[in-house]
Structure formats: C-alpha cells, structure tokens
JSON list of C-alpha atoms in Angstrom, two decimals:
[
{"chain": "A", "resi": 311, "resn": "MET", "atom": "CA", "xyz": [-3.29, -11.74, 13.09]},
{"chain": "A", "resi": 312, "resn": "GLU", "atom": "CA", "xyz": [-1.52, -15.41, 14.27]},
{"chain": "A", "resi": 313, "resn": "THR", "atom": "CA", "xyz": [-2.86, -16.88, 17.27]},
{"chain": "A", "resi": 314, "resn": "TYR", "atom": "CA", "xyz": [-0.29, -17.55, 19.87]},
{"chain": "A", "resi": 315, "resn": "GLY", "atom": "CA", "xyz": [1.97, -20.71, 18.81]},
{"chain": "A", "resi": 316, "resn": "GLY", "atom": "CA", "xyz": [-0.76, -21.10, 16.26]},
{"chain": "A", "resi": 317, "resn": "ARG", "atom": "CA", "xyz": [-1.63, -20.90, 12.14]},
{"chain": "A", "resi": 318, "resn": "ARG", "atom": "CA", "xyz": [-3.81, -17.85, 10.97]},
{"chain": "A", "resi": 319, "resn": "ASN", "atom": "CA", "xyz": [-7.60, -19.12, 10.68]},
{"chain": "A", "resi": 320, "resn": "LYS", "atom": "CA", "xyz": [-9.58, -18.72, 7.55]},
{"chain": "A", "resi": 321, "resn": "ALA", "atom": "CA", "xyz": [-10.90, -15.52, 8.49]},
{"chain": "A", "resi": 322, "resn": "GLU", "atom": "CA", "xyz": [-7.25, -13.99, 9.55]},
{"chain": "A", "resi": 323, "resn": "GLN", "atom": "CA", "xyz": [-6.00, -15.39, 5.74]},
{"chain": "A", "resi": 324, "resn": "ASP", "atom": "CA", "xyz": [-8.99, -14.11, 4.01]},
{"chain": "A", "resi": 325, "resn": "ALA", "atom": "CA", "xyz": [-8.03, -10.27, 5.47]},
{"chain": "A", "resi": 326, "resn": "ILE", "atom": "CA", "xyz": [-5.27, -10.75, 4.80]},
{"chain": "A", "resi": 327, "resn": "THR", "atom": "CA", "xyz": [-5.84, -11.24, 0.67]},
{"chain": "A", "resi": 328, "resn": "VAL", "atom": "CA", "xyz": [-8.80, -8.69, 1.08]},
{"chain": "A", "resi": 329, "resn": "GLU", "atom": "CA", "xyz": [-5.97, -5.81, 2.74]},
{"chain": "A", "resi": 330, "resn": "ILE", "atom": "CA", "xyz": [-3.60, -7.27, -0.03]},
{"chain": "A", "resi": 331, "resn": "GLY", "atom": "CA", "xyz": [-6.05, -6.46, -3.25]},
{"chain": "A", "resi": 332, "resn": "TYR", "atom": "CA", "xyz": [-7.11, -3.61, -1.60]},
{"chain": "A", "resi": 333, "resn": "ALA", "atom": "CA", "xyz": [-3.52, -2.44, -1.53]},
{"chain": "A", "resi": 334, "resn": "LEU", "atom": "CA", "xyz": [-2.63, -3.08, -5.03]},
{"chain": "A", "resi": 335, "resn": "CYS", "atom": "CA", "xyz": [-5.70, -1.16, -6.48]},
{"chain": "A", "resi": 336, "resn": "SER", "atom": "CA", "xyz": [-5.51, 1.70, -4.75]},
{"chain": "A", "resi": 337, "resn": "ALA", "atom": "CA", "xyz": [-1.64, 1.87, -5.94]},
{"chain": "A", "resi": 338, "resn": "LEU", "atom": "CA", "xyz": [-2.38, 1.33, -9.07]},
{"chain": "A", "resi": 339, "resn": "PHE", "atom": "CA", "xyz": [-5.30, 3.96, -8.81]},
{"chain": "A", "resi": 340, "resn": "ALA", "atom": "CA", "xyz": [-3.09, 6.49, -7.38]},
{"chain": "A", "resi": 341, "resn": "ALA", "atom": "CA", "xyz": [-0.02, 5.82, -9.92]},
{"chain": "A", "resi": 342, "resn": "ALA", "atom": "CA", "xyz": [-2.17, 6.00, -12.65]},
{"chain": "A", "resi": 343, "resn": "VAL", "atom": "CA", "xyz": [-3.79, 9.27, -11.35]},
{"chain": "A", "resi": 344, "resn": "LEU", "atom": "CA", "xyz": [-0.18, 10.96, -10.32]},
{"chain": "A", "resi": 345, "resn": "PHE", "atom": "CA", "xyz": [0.83, 9.65, -14.40]},
{"chain": "A", "resi": 346, "resn": "GLY", "atom": "CA", "xyz": [-1.86, 11.42, -16.16]},
{"chain": "A", "resi": 347, "resn": "ALA", "atom": "CA", "xyz": [-1.65, 14.83, -14.09]},
{"chain": "A", "resi": 348, "resn": "VAL", "atom": "CA", "xyz": [1.93, 14.90, -14.62]},
{"chain": "A", "resi": 349, "resn": "ALA", "atom": "CA", "xyz": [2.64, 13.38, -17.78]},
{"chain": "A", "resi": 350, "resn": "GLY", "atom": "CA", "xyz": [-1.12, 13.75, -19.66]},
{"chain": "A", "resi": 351, "resn": "PRO", "atom": "CA", "xyz": [-0.57, 17.51, -21.31]},
{"chain": "A", "resi": 352, "resn": "ALA", "atom": "CA", "xyz": [2.62, 16.45, -23.18]},
{"chain": "A", "resi": 353, "resn": "LEU", "atom": "CA", "xyz": [0.20, 13.82, -24.53]},
{"chain": "A", "resi": 354, "resn": "LEU", "atom": "CA", "xyz": [-2.75, 15.59, -25.24]},
{"chain": "A", "resi": 355, "resn": "PHE", "atom": "CA", "xyz": [-1.11, 19.14, -26.06]},
{"chain": "A", "resi": 356, "resn": "GLU", "atom": "CA", "xyz": [1.30, 19.84, -28.52]},
{"chain": "A", "resi": 357, "resn": "LEU", "atom": "CA", "xyz": [4.56, 20.84, -26.34]},
{"chain": "A", "resi": 358, "resn": "PRO", "atom": "CA", "xyz": [7.70, 21.90, -26.97]},
{"chain": "A", "resi": 359, "resn": "GLY", "atom": "CA", "xyz": [9.81, 18.29, -27.80]},
{"chain": "A", "resi": 360, "resn": "THR", "atom": "CA", "xyz": [12.03, 18.77, -24.20]},
{"chain": "A", "resi": 361, "resn": "VAL", "atom": "CA", "xyz": [9.28, 19.59, -22.18]},
{"chain": "A", "resi": 362, "resn": "GLU", "atom": "CA", "xyz": [7.06, 17.08, -23.53]},
{"chain": "A", "resi": 363, "resn": "LYS", "atom": "CA", "xyz": [10.28, 13.99, -22.68]},
{"chain": "A", "resi": 364, "resn": "LEU", "atom": "CA", "xyz": [10.69, 15.78, -19.28]},
{"chain": "A", "resi": 365, "resn": "LEU", "atom": "CA", "xyz": [7.34, 15.31, -18.38]},
{"chain": "A", "resi": 366, "resn": "LEU", "atom": "CA", "xyz": [6.89, 11.69, -19.72]},
{"chain": "A", "resi": 367, "resn": "ARG", "atom": "CA", "xyz": [10.12, 10.99, -17.87]},
{"chain": "A", "resi": 368, "resn": "ILE", "atom": "CA", "xyz": [8.61, 12.70, -14.52]},
{"chain": "A", "resi": 369, "resn": "GLY", "atom": "CA", "xyz": [5.24, 10.80, -14.61]},
{"chain": "A", "resi": 370, "resn": "LEU", "atom": "CA", "xyz": [7.27, 7.23, -15.53]},
{"chain": "A", "resi": 371, "resn": "THR", "atom": "CA", "xyz": [9.28, 8.24, -12.46]},
{"chain": "A", "resi": 372, "resn": "ILE", "atom": "CA", "xyz": [7.07, 8.91, -9.59]},
{"chain": "A", "resi": 373, "resn": "ALA", "atom": "CA", "xyz": [4.04, 7.29, -10.87]},
{"chain": "A", "resi": 374, "resn": "PRO", "atom": "CA", "xyz": [5.96, 3.68, -10.04]},
{"chain": "A", "resi": 375, "resn": "LEU", "atom": "CA", "xyz": [7.59, 5.26, -6.47]},
{"chain": "A", "resi": 376, "resn": "VAL", "atom": "CA", "xyz": [3.98, 6.18, -5.29]},
{"chain": "A", "resi": 377, "resn": "PHE", "atom": "CA", "xyz": [2.69, 2.77, -6.25]},
{"chain": "A", "resi": 378, "resn": "VAL", "atom": "CA", "xyz": [5.05, 1.21, -3.98]},
{"chain": "A", "resi": 379, "resn": "ALA", "atom": "CA", "xyz": [5.19, 3.75, -1.17]},
{"chain": "A", "resi": 380, "resn": "ARG", "atom": "CA", "xyz": [0.92, 3.25, -1.28]},
{"chain": "A", "resi": 381, "resn": "VAL", "atom": "CA", "xyz": [1.63, -0.38, -0.97]},
{"chain": "A", "resi": 382, "resn": "ILE", "atom": "CA", "xyz": [4.01, -0.42, 1.54]},
{"chain": "A", "resi": 383, "resn": "SER", "atom": "CA", "xyz": [1.58, 2.27, 4.02]},
{"chain": "A", "resi": 384, "resn": "VAL", "atom": "CA", "xyz": [-1.52, 0.67, 3.02]},
{"chain": "A", "resi": 385, "resn": "LEU", "atom": "CA", "xyz": [0.00, -2.80, 4.77]},
{"chain": "A", "resi": 386, "resn": "VAL", "atom": "CA", "xyz": [1.93, -1.88, 7.28]},
{"chain": "A", "resi": 387, "resn": "ARG", "atom": "CA", "xyz": [-0.87, 0.70, 8.24]},
{"chain": "A", "resi": 388, "resn": "PHE", "atom": "CA", "xyz": [-3.25, -2.95, 8.36]},
{"chain": "A", "resi": 389, "resn": "ARG", "atom": "CA", "xyz": [-0.23, -5.33, 10.83]},
{"chain": "A", "resi": 390, "resn": "GLN", "atom": "CA", "xyz": [-0.29, -2.48, 12.88]},
{"chain": "A", "resi": 391, "resn": "GLN", "atom": "CA", "xyz": [-4.19, -2.51, 13.87]},
{"chain": "A", "resi": 392, "resn": "ARG", "atom": "CA", "xyz": [-3.77, -6.26, 14.05]},
{"chain": "A", "resi": 393, "resn": "PRO", "atom": "CA", "xyz": [-4.42, -7.41, 18.27]},
{"chain": "A", "resi": 394, "resn": "GLN", "atom": "CA", "xyz": [-1.66, -8.18, 19.98]},
{"chain": "A", "resi": 395, "resn": "PRO", "atom": "CA", "xyz": [-1.00, -11.98, 21.36]},
{"chain": "A", "resi": 396, "resn": "SER", "atom": "CA", "xyz": [-2.39, -12.43, 25.31]},
{"chain": "A", "resi": 397, "resn": "GLN", "atom": "CA", "xyz": [0.89, -13.62, 27.27]},
{"chain": "A", "resi": 398, "resn": "PRO", "atom": "CA", "xyz": [-0.74, -16.69, 29.43]},
{"chain": "A", "resi": 399, "resn": "GLY", "atom": "CA", "xyz": [0.60, -16.76, 33.01]},
{"chain": "A", "resi": 400, "resn": "ARG", "atom": "CA", "xyz": [0.84, -13.08, 33.53]},
{"chain": "A", "resi": 401, "resn": "THR", "atom": "CA", "xyz": [-1.63, -10.99, 35.75]},
{"chain": "A", "resi": 402, "resn": "ASN", "atom": "CA", "xyz": [-3.46, -7.94, 36.02]},
{"chain": "A", "resi": 403, "resn": "PRO", "atom": "CA", "xyz": [-1.36, -5.32, 38.96]},
{"chain": "A", "resi": 404, "resn": "ASP", "atom": "CA", "xyz": [-4.98, -3.97, 39.62]},
{"chain": "A", "resi": 405, "resn": "SER", "atom": "CA", "xyz": [-5.91, -7.43, 40.62]}
]
C-alpha cells in the first residue's frame, strides 16, 4: 500500500478505511450470531439456573474472541494482498 519511500495516496487511504469498516461490521455480525446461537436458548427458554448461567457465560466469553479473531483475519488478509514495491536498479535475469 505504500509507495517506495513515499506516502499513501487517497485511493489507498480509502481502501484501508473501507477494509477496516468491513472488518468491524463482519466481526460484529459474527459475534452476535455466535452469541445468539449459544446464549439464545438461555434467554428464550426456562432452563435450570446453572445451565442458564453457563450458556450466558460461554456466550459472553466466546463472542469477543470471535470478534477479535475476525477483525485480525480480515486485516491480515488485506495486508497480504497488497502489491510489493518495485526494486529500482534490479534487472530481470532473463533480459
């Protein structure tokens, strides 16, 4: 994303901003779905006290972990897709 020895241009800044927004929104969605799947039965149905507490605690523990893992995976994947800077002064061995 950085030009060799220079700053990012406007298009690169916009791409980073969009990717961060996508990472946060998709992570929030994934964490909410996971929390709903794990803790949903405890919130919807009358369950024994220990089972209800256990499901809520598991949901509250796993959801933030999924959120962080999703954000990191999206941003790392985006960083790896950027083109490599050119290396001035190097020639192609086939030339």
